[in-house]
Amino acid sequence: MPSAATESIVTRLLEAFAAHFGAPAPAVVARAPGRVNLIGDHTDYNDGFVLPITLDRAVYLAVRPRPDREVRLLSLNFEETIRFEIGTSPTEAPRWAAYVQGVVTELHRHALLPSGFEGVLYGDVPLGSGLSSSAALEVATLVTLQHLFGFAMSGEEAARLCQYVEHTYAGVQCGIMDQFAARLGRRGHALFLDCRSLAYRHVPVHLKDWLFVIIDSRAPRELAASRYNERRAECEAGVAFFRRFDPEIRALRDVSPELLWAHPDQPTPTIWRRCRHVVEENRRVQEAVVDLEQDRLEAFGQRMNASHDSLRDLYEVSSPALDLIVDTARQVEGVLGARLTGAGFGGCTVVLVHRDALPELEQRVARAYEATFGRQPAFYPLDHNVEAGPIWPETAALPVSSTSEGDEAGASEE
Ligand code: ADP
Ligand code: MG
C-alpha cells in the first residue's frame, strides 16, 4: 500500500503530466529513494563497511515513450523543462539535466533505448543536504526507463552505471554507497555494504516503537571539500606506514587493531588517530549489524554514539552545529543514540529515538539550535523506508539479468 504522501505525489505527477503533455496517461511512474548512513563514515574510501538505509523520500518520474528520439522532461521542483535528442547534449541545460542526460546517454551507449520519452519529474528528497537526492535522481531515471522499455540490468550494474554518471556528467567523485543504496536498498532493511568487494546484505530493521530521525543542521559546508581531501591523504599516509609491517595491506581496511596499537602515535599522532577511527569504525559497523539482527537497539544506539565521538575526537570532522544537535539529542529521555552522518562539517545528524519522545526531541533541539546559531534545523523522521521500483500502475518486479539480485529474495517485509 502506498503511503498518503506517495499517493499525493503520484496524483500531482499525473495532473502535471496531463496538463503539460496531454493524453494518453504516462505508461510508468517509478521512483528511487534517498538514503542516510546509519553508521560507518569515512570508511568507504578506506575499502571498509557502511550501513545506509533508504528514506521514505524519493525522486519520482512519470513517463511515456515518444515515437521519435527526443527526450522531454519537466521538473516540478525547478519548474523548468529540458529537451534533447538522445545522444546529444541539451542546449542551455540546467544543472539537474546533467544527471538525467548522463543516464540516458549511458543507456543509449549500451543500445538499450528503442525510442525517446517524455514526462514529469519530482522529488521530496531535500536537495543538497547530503541525503543523496542526486543518486536518487540517477537511479530513478534508470529504473523508470527500465520499466518503460523492459530491458534487463542487475542492481549492481545499475548502481555502477549511475556512479559513473555522477563522476562523468556531474563531476562529483563519489563512492558507490549512494547509488548502491538507492538502487538495492530494501523496504524494512538497512544495507550492509562492503565497499571493497561490493558484497552486501539486507539487514532487517525491527524498530517497533523507535524510529530514526534525520536532523539537518543546514549549516554551510565550506570546509568540507578541503578537509575531505586532507583526510584522504592522511589515510594514504597511514596505509604507507602500516604496509611496512605487512605488504598485504592495501587500505586501512586491512590494518588490524593489534597492528594499530603496536605503533601508537605513528607515523604521527594525528595520522594515527585518523587510522584508529577507521579501524574501529569498521569494526563498529560489523557489530552494529549484529545488534540490528538481534534486535538490540540499545546497543546499536551506543555504537552510534561511539561513532560520533570518534568522528569528533579522532577524525575531527564534526562541527559546533553538529555537536550541539547530537549533545542536545542525547539529553532527551528516549534517545538511544545520536551521531553526525556523512562527511561532516555541516550536513545531517541521525538520531534513534522512541516515538513518544519525538516531539520533545524536536522541541529541545530546535530551541537550543536557534538560541546558538540563530536558525532552525530541519527534521525528517524516517517512517517506512521505500525501495526503488515502479509504483503506478502496479506492475511486476523490475527486470534484472539472471545474475545475483540480493541474497534473500522474497524476504522483503512491510
Ligand atoms: P545531494 O545528493 O546531497 O542531495 P547533490 O549536490 O549531490 O546533493 O545533488 C543535488 C542536485 O541533484 C540538485 O542540485 C539537482 O541538480 C539534482 N536533483 C536532485 N533532486 C532533484 C529533483 N527532484 N529534480 C531535479 N533535480 C534534482
Ligand atoms: Mg549527491
XYZ file of C-alpha atoms and ligand atoms in Angstrom:
442
model
C 0.000 0.000 0.000
C 1.480 3.326 -0.990
C 1.550 5.907 1.800
C -0.606 9.021 1.720
C 2.463 11.101 0.829
C 3.268 8.800 -2.090
C -0.308 8.898 -3.328
C -0.410 12.652 -3.295
C 2.894 12.834 -5.196
C 1.621 10.401 -7.824
C -1.560 12.436 -8.180
C 0.485 15.587 -8.585
C 2.687 13.948 -11.218
C -0.296 12.636 -13.178
C -2.011 16.024 -13.102
C 1.108 17.868 -14.216
C 1.652 15.249 -16.903
C -1.872 15.667 -18.260
C -1.592 19.454 -18.203
C 1.774 19.525 -19.917
C 1.721 16.575 -22.311
C -1.995 15.742 -22.670
C -3.425 12.252 -23.173
C -2.623 9.392 -23.013
C -1.525 8.972 -19.389
C 2.084 8.012 -18.606
C 2.972 4.361 -19.118
C 5.082 4.170 -15.951
C 5.578 6.041 -12.700
C 8.650 4.863 -10.802
C 10.923 6.177 -8.088
C 14.202 5.736 -6.245
C 14.811 6.864 -2.664
C 17.425 8.992 -0.936
C 19.463 7.437 1.853
C 21.024 8.103 5.215
C 24.072 6.287 6.510
C 23.310 4.837 9.963
C 26.921 4.083 10.870
C 30.290 3.803 9.113
C 31.512 7.205 7.959
C 34.826 7.875 6.216
C 35.155 4.116 5.859
C 34.077 3.900 2.190
C 37.271 5.234 0.615
C 39.252 3.038 3.011
C 37.723 -0.097 1.444
C 35.581 -0.548 4.550
C 31.966 -1.055 5.599
C 28.894 1.176 5.553
C 25.287 0.737 6.675
C 22.920 3.060 4.816
C 19.134 2.827 4.911
C 16.848 4.248 2.231
C 14.449 7.047 3.134
C 10.705 7.380 2.755
C 11.590 10.249 0.411
C 12.364 9.674 -3.238
C 12.690 11.080 -6.744
C 9.734 10.137 -8.980
C 9.363 10.064 -12.761
C 6.149 9.652 -14.768
C 6.912 8.915 -18.428
C 5.611 7.571 -21.716
C 7.541 6.668 -24.869
C 7.782 9.023 -27.836
C 7.719 7.964 -31.478
C 10.996 9.817 -32.158
C 14.431 10.084 -30.474
C 13.610 13.077 -28.306
C 13.617 13.390 -24.523
C 11.341 15.979 -22.903
C 11.220 16.237 -19.161
C 9.517 18.735 -16.855
C 10.930 19.167 -13.352
C 8.266 20.142 -10.850
C 10.923 21.116 -8.292
C 12.540 23.605 -10.664
C 9.503 24.349 -12.845
C 11.566 24.032 -15.984
C 11.700 21.692 -18.949
C 14.656 20.085 -20.658
C 14.621 18.801 -24.184
C 17.277 16.936 -26.133
C 17.829 14.318 -28.807
C 19.182 11.015 -27.482
C 22.950 11.022 -27.986
C 23.290 14.823 -27.846
C 23.640 17.424 -25.091
C 20.702 19.570 -24.058
C 21.191 23.196 -25.046
C 21.486 25.662 -22.170
C 20.880 22.828 -19.743
C 20.150 23.483 -16.089
C 22.405 21.555 -13.728
C 19.832 18.853 -12.965
C 19.723 17.913 -16.648
C 23.255 16.501 -16.421
C 22.116 13.604 -14.213
C 19.207 12.666 -16.455
C 21.110 13.135 -19.662
C 24.067 11.184 -18.269
C 21.890 8.170 -17.552
C 20.157 8.465 -20.936
C 23.466 8.725 -22.784
C 24.957 5.726 -20.993
C 21.860 3.601 -21.648
C 21.993 4.700 -25.268
C 25.643 3.605 -25.467
C 24.510 0.168 -24.303
C 21.848 0.244 -27.057
C 19.036 -0.057 -24.500
C 16.808 2.824 -25.596
C 14.470 1.956 -28.502
C 12.966 5.461 -28.592
C 12.720 8.811 -26.874
C 10.362 9.515 -23.984
C 8.623 12.383 -22.236
C 7.352 13.040 -18.769
C 7.412 14.747 -15.418
C 9.922 14.579 -12.580
C 9.506 15.395 -8.894
C 11.418 14.612 -5.719
C 10.881 15.128 -1.998
C 14.462 14.237 -1.044
C 15.873 17.569 0.139
C 18.349 18.836 -2.452
C 21.968 19.233 -1.436
C 21.509 18.161 2.197
C 23.665 15.056 1.982
C 20.685 12.698 1.707
C 21.695 11.885 -1.832
C 18.981 13.372 -3.969
C 21.473 13.160 -6.847
C 21.802 9.369 -6.638
C 18.027 9.137 -6.221
C 17.609 11.134 -9.427
C 20.075 8.983 -11.372
C 18.636 5.699 -10.140
C 15.040 6.889 -10.574
C 15.793 7.801 -14.175
C 17.377 4.438 -14.841
C 14.715 2.358 -13.104
C 11.897 4.257 -14.796
C 13.404 3.681 -18.226
C 13.997 0.041 -17.367
C 10.287 -0.347 -16.753
C 9.268 1.720 -19.720
C 11.405 -0.230 -22.177
C 11.702 -3.547 -20.353
C 15.449 -4.100 -20.586
C 17.307 -6.257 -18.068
C 20.082 -4.901 -15.868
C 21.251 -6.176 -12.497
C 21.090 -3.893 -9.470
C 24.878 -3.859 -9.207
C 25.282 -2.860 -12.840
C 22.688 -0.142 -12.449
C 24.405 1.242 -9.338
C 27.768 1.310 -11.113
C 26.309 2.974 -14.184
C 24.761 5.691 -12.011
C 28.012 6.195 -10.091
C 29.782 6.580 -13.434
C 27.218 9.207 -14.410
C 27.810 11.127 -11.180
C 31.587 11.077 -11.810
C 31.494 11.847 -15.500
C 28.445 14.046 -16.078
C 28.096 15.776 -12.694
C 31.822 15.888 -11.934
C 31.416 14.514 -8.400
C 33.911 11.805 -7.428
C 31.574 9.943 -5.061
C 31.940 6.405 -3.715
C 29.473 3.678 -4.624
C 27.346 3.792 -1.458
C 24.705 6.293 -2.564
C 23.807 4.666 -5.866
C 24.007 1.225 -4.319
C 21.608 2.203 -1.549
C 19.204 3.984 -3.898
C 19.036 1.001 -6.243
C 19.450 -2.000 -3.930
C 18.170 -0.743 -0.578
C 15.081 -2.610 0.524
C 11.993 -1.675 2.472
C 12.262 -2.632 6.155
C 16.013 -3.184 5.861
C 19.316 -1.391 6.090
C 22.012 -2.233 3.546
C 25.279 -3.606 4.880
C 27.820 -2.956 2.144
C 31.453 -3.958 1.821
C 32.929 -1.101 -0.195
C 35.847 -3.260 -1.373
C 34.101 -6.353 -2.731
C 30.656 -4.736 -3.090
C 29.198 -7.766 -1.326
C 26.080 -6.688 0.525
C 23.428 -7.961 2.859
C 19.960 -6.656 3.634
C 19.730 -6.298 7.397
C 16.170 -6.387 8.766
C 15.337 -3.377 10.904
C 12.655 -4.033 13.523
C 12.187 -0.674 15.135
C 8.818 -1.245 16.803
C 8.257 1.911 18.884
C 11.518 3.503 17.856
C 12.466 5.421 14.772
C 15.376 7.133 13.091
C 15.114 10.894 12.726
C 17.407 12.856 10.477
C 18.197 16.332 11.736
C 19.721 18.587 9.108
C 21.965 21.303 10.562
C 21.522 23.289 7.339
C 24.986 24.647 8.041
C 27.132 25.747 5.125
C 29.813 23.185 4.363
C 32.664 25.460 3.298
C 35.413 23.375 4.850
C 34.033 20.072 3.678
C 35.891 19.651 0.386
C 39.352 20.705 1.537
C 39.161 18.748 4.798
C 37.828 15.723 2.964
C 40.877 15.703 0.692
C 43.130 16.230 3.696
C 41.617 13.196 5.459
C 42.028 11.036 2.387
C 45.704 11.990 2.182
C 46.150 11.228 5.888
C 44.637 7.785 5.383
C 47.007 7.143 2.487
C 49.939 8.143 4.668
C 48.653 5.687 7.290
C 48.467 2.889 4.731
C 52.018 3.635 3.550
C 53.242 3.426 7.144
C 51.467 0.182 8.099
C 52.431 -1.504 4.840
C 55.991 -1.565 6.086
C 54.894 -4.265 8.551
C 52.670 -6.165 6.157
C 52.892 -5.761 2.373
C 49.403 -7.262 2.031
C 47.909 -4.065 3.445
C 46.257 -2.150 0.618
C 43.907 0.056 2.608
C 43.145 0.892 6.244
C 40.543 -1.848 5.987
C 43.445 -4.302 6.242
C 45.031 -2.820 9.378
C 44.217 -4.891 12.463
C 43.628 -3.311 15.880
C 46.689 -5.238 17.104
C 48.950 -3.700 14.472
C 47.461 -0.278 15.124
C 48.073 -0.442 18.856
C 51.567 -1.847 18.376
C 52.587 1.531 16.895
C 50.821 4.267 18.850
C 51.253 7.821 17.579
C 52.949 6.643 14.403
C 53.728 7.785 11.787
C 52.431 10.950 13.509
C 49.943 11.327 16.376
C 47.405 12.924 14.016
C 47.643 10.275 11.309
C 47.459 7.544 13.942
C 44.204 8.977 15.306
C 42.731 9.067 11.797
C 43.729 5.432 11.318
C 42.280 4.485 14.681
C 38.923 5.957 13.732
C 38.778 3.963 10.507
C 39.936 0.690 12.062
C 37.456 0.950 14.937
C 34.612 2.308 12.831
C 34.847 -0.685 10.507
C 34.542 -2.981 13.479
C 31.643 -0.933 14.873
C 29.681 -1.260 11.641
C 30.047 -5.042 11.702
C 28.991 -5.178 15.346
C 26.102 -2.803 14.723
C 24.797 -5.153 12.024
C 24.678 -7.967 14.576
C 22.903 -5.648 17.025
C 20.207 -4.954 14.448
C 19.861 -8.600 13.516
C 19.387 -9.478 17.177
C 17.057 -6.548 17.880
C 19.470 -4.950 20.327
C 18.509 -1.357 19.668
C 20.127 -0.035 22.822
C 23.485 -1.491 21.854
C 23.002 -0.141 18.343
C 22.392 3.336 19.766
C 25.549 3.142 21.855
C 27.553 2.327 18.759
C 26.027 5.332 17.024
C 27.249 7.445 19.941
C 30.720 5.903 19.859
C 30.886 6.544 16.124
C 30.071 10.221 16.552
C 32.577 10.646 19.366
C 35.244 9.068 17.195
C 34.405 11.287 14.216
C 34.552 14.294 16.547
C 37.682 13.480 18.570
C 39.816 11.185 16.410
C 38.832 12.003 12.848
C 37.917 15.635 13.638
C 35.195 16.127 11.063
C 32.384 17.295 13.345
C 31.419 20.939 13.867
C 29.899 23.009 16.672
C 26.496 22.801 14.953
C 26.573 19.004 14.625
C 27.883 18.563 18.171
C 25.161 20.787 19.592
C 22.437 18.764 17.893
C 23.980 15.475 18.986
C 24.593 16.594 22.581
C 21.104 18.042 22.941
C 19.504 14.953 21.456
C 21.352 12.666 23.828
C 19.920 14.524 26.810
C 16.384 13.638 25.780
C 14.980 10.624 27.559
C 14.069 8.079 24.920
C 17.042 8.790 22.673
C 19.211 5.698 22.237
C 21.890 7.204 20.012
C 22.820 10.296 18.003
C 25.595 10.927 15.508
C 26.617 13.010 12.573
C 26.163 11.213 9.276
C 28.056 11.709 6.036
C 31.308 13.550 5.548
C 30.794 16.054 8.407
C 31.495 19.807 8.649
C 27.789 20.509 8.404
C 25.157 18.320 6.839
C 22.953 15.949 8.799
C 22.780 14.005 12.030
C 20.798 10.842 12.625
C 19.083 10.038 15.917
C 17.439 6.840 17.167
C 14.505 7.870 19.337
C 11.358 6.453 20.913
C 8.197 7.584 19.104
C 6.786 9.147 22.266
C 9.927 11.241 22.728
C 9.936 12.641 19.177
C 8.061 15.885 19.971
C 10.357 16.638 22.891
C 13.430 15.866 20.802
C 12.294 18.239 18.073
C 11.400 20.964 20.550
C 14.613 20.824 22.547
C 16.937 20.593 19.564
C 15.111 23.397 17.747
C 15.260 25.653 20.798
C 18.926 25.017 21.590
C 19.957 25.314 17.968
C 18.058 28.519 17.371
C 19.498 30.055 20.547
C 23.085 29.363 19.478
C 23.017 29.600 15.697
C 20.012 31.800 15.041
C 18.333 29.433 12.616
C 16.217 26.288 12.618
C 17.414 22.808 11.784
C 15.174 20.604 9.606
C 13.667 17.383 10.977
C 12.980 14.365 8.814
C 11.509 11.499 10.839
C 12.040 8.312 8.860
C 8.870 6.263 8.732
C 8.587 3.215 6.431
C 11.576 3.461 4.143
C 10.972 2.640 0.481
C 12.838 0.894 -2.322
C 13.447 1.644 -5.986
C 10.778 0.467 -8.388
C 7.522 1.205 -10.180
C 4.563 2.498 -8.205
C 1.999 3.171 -10.898
C 0.441 1.232 -12.394
C 1.365 -1.571 -10.038
C 3.393 -3.928 -12.158
C 5.668 -6.919 -11.876
C 9.135 -6.795 -10.342
C 11.980 -4.986 -12.021
C 13.510 -6.934 -14.927
C 17.018 -7.944 -13.903
C 19.565 -10.150 -15.589
C 19.787 -13.696 -14.258
C 22.861 -12.858 -12.161
C 22.606 -12.214 -8.434
C 19.998 -9.849 -7.108
C 20.498 -9.721 -3.382
C 20.859 -12.724 -1.191
C 17.489 -13.442 0.254
C 14.961 -12.936 -2.485
C 11.430 -12.660 -1.210
C 12.440 -11.789 2.335
C 11.188 -8.255 1.963
C 8.793 -7.190 4.659
C 6.291 -4.420 5.064
P 22.636 15.647 -2.527
O 22.896 14.464 -3.386
O 23.341 15.570 -1.213
O 21.195 15.966 -2.350
P 23.957 16.979 -4.708
O 24.535 18.334 -4.871
O 24.844 15.810 -4.948
O 23.314 16.926 -3.249
O 22.719 16.812 -5.682
C 21.714 17.785 -5.728
C 21.374 18.062 -7.175
O 20.692 16.940 -7.754
C 20.389 19.212 -7.342
O 21.054 20.449 -7.356
C 19.771 18.891 -8.700
O 20.632 19.273 -9.740
C 19.706 17.380 -8.658
N 18.377 16.928 -8.178
C 18.113 16.220 -7.066
N 16.778 16.022 -6.925
C 16.191 16.589 -7.983
C 14.836 16.734 -8.422
N 13.821 16.262 -7.701
N 14.609 17.398 -9.570
C 15.643 17.901 -10.299
N 16.911 17.810 -9.929
C 17.206 17.175 -8.792
Mg 24.774 13.872 -4.172
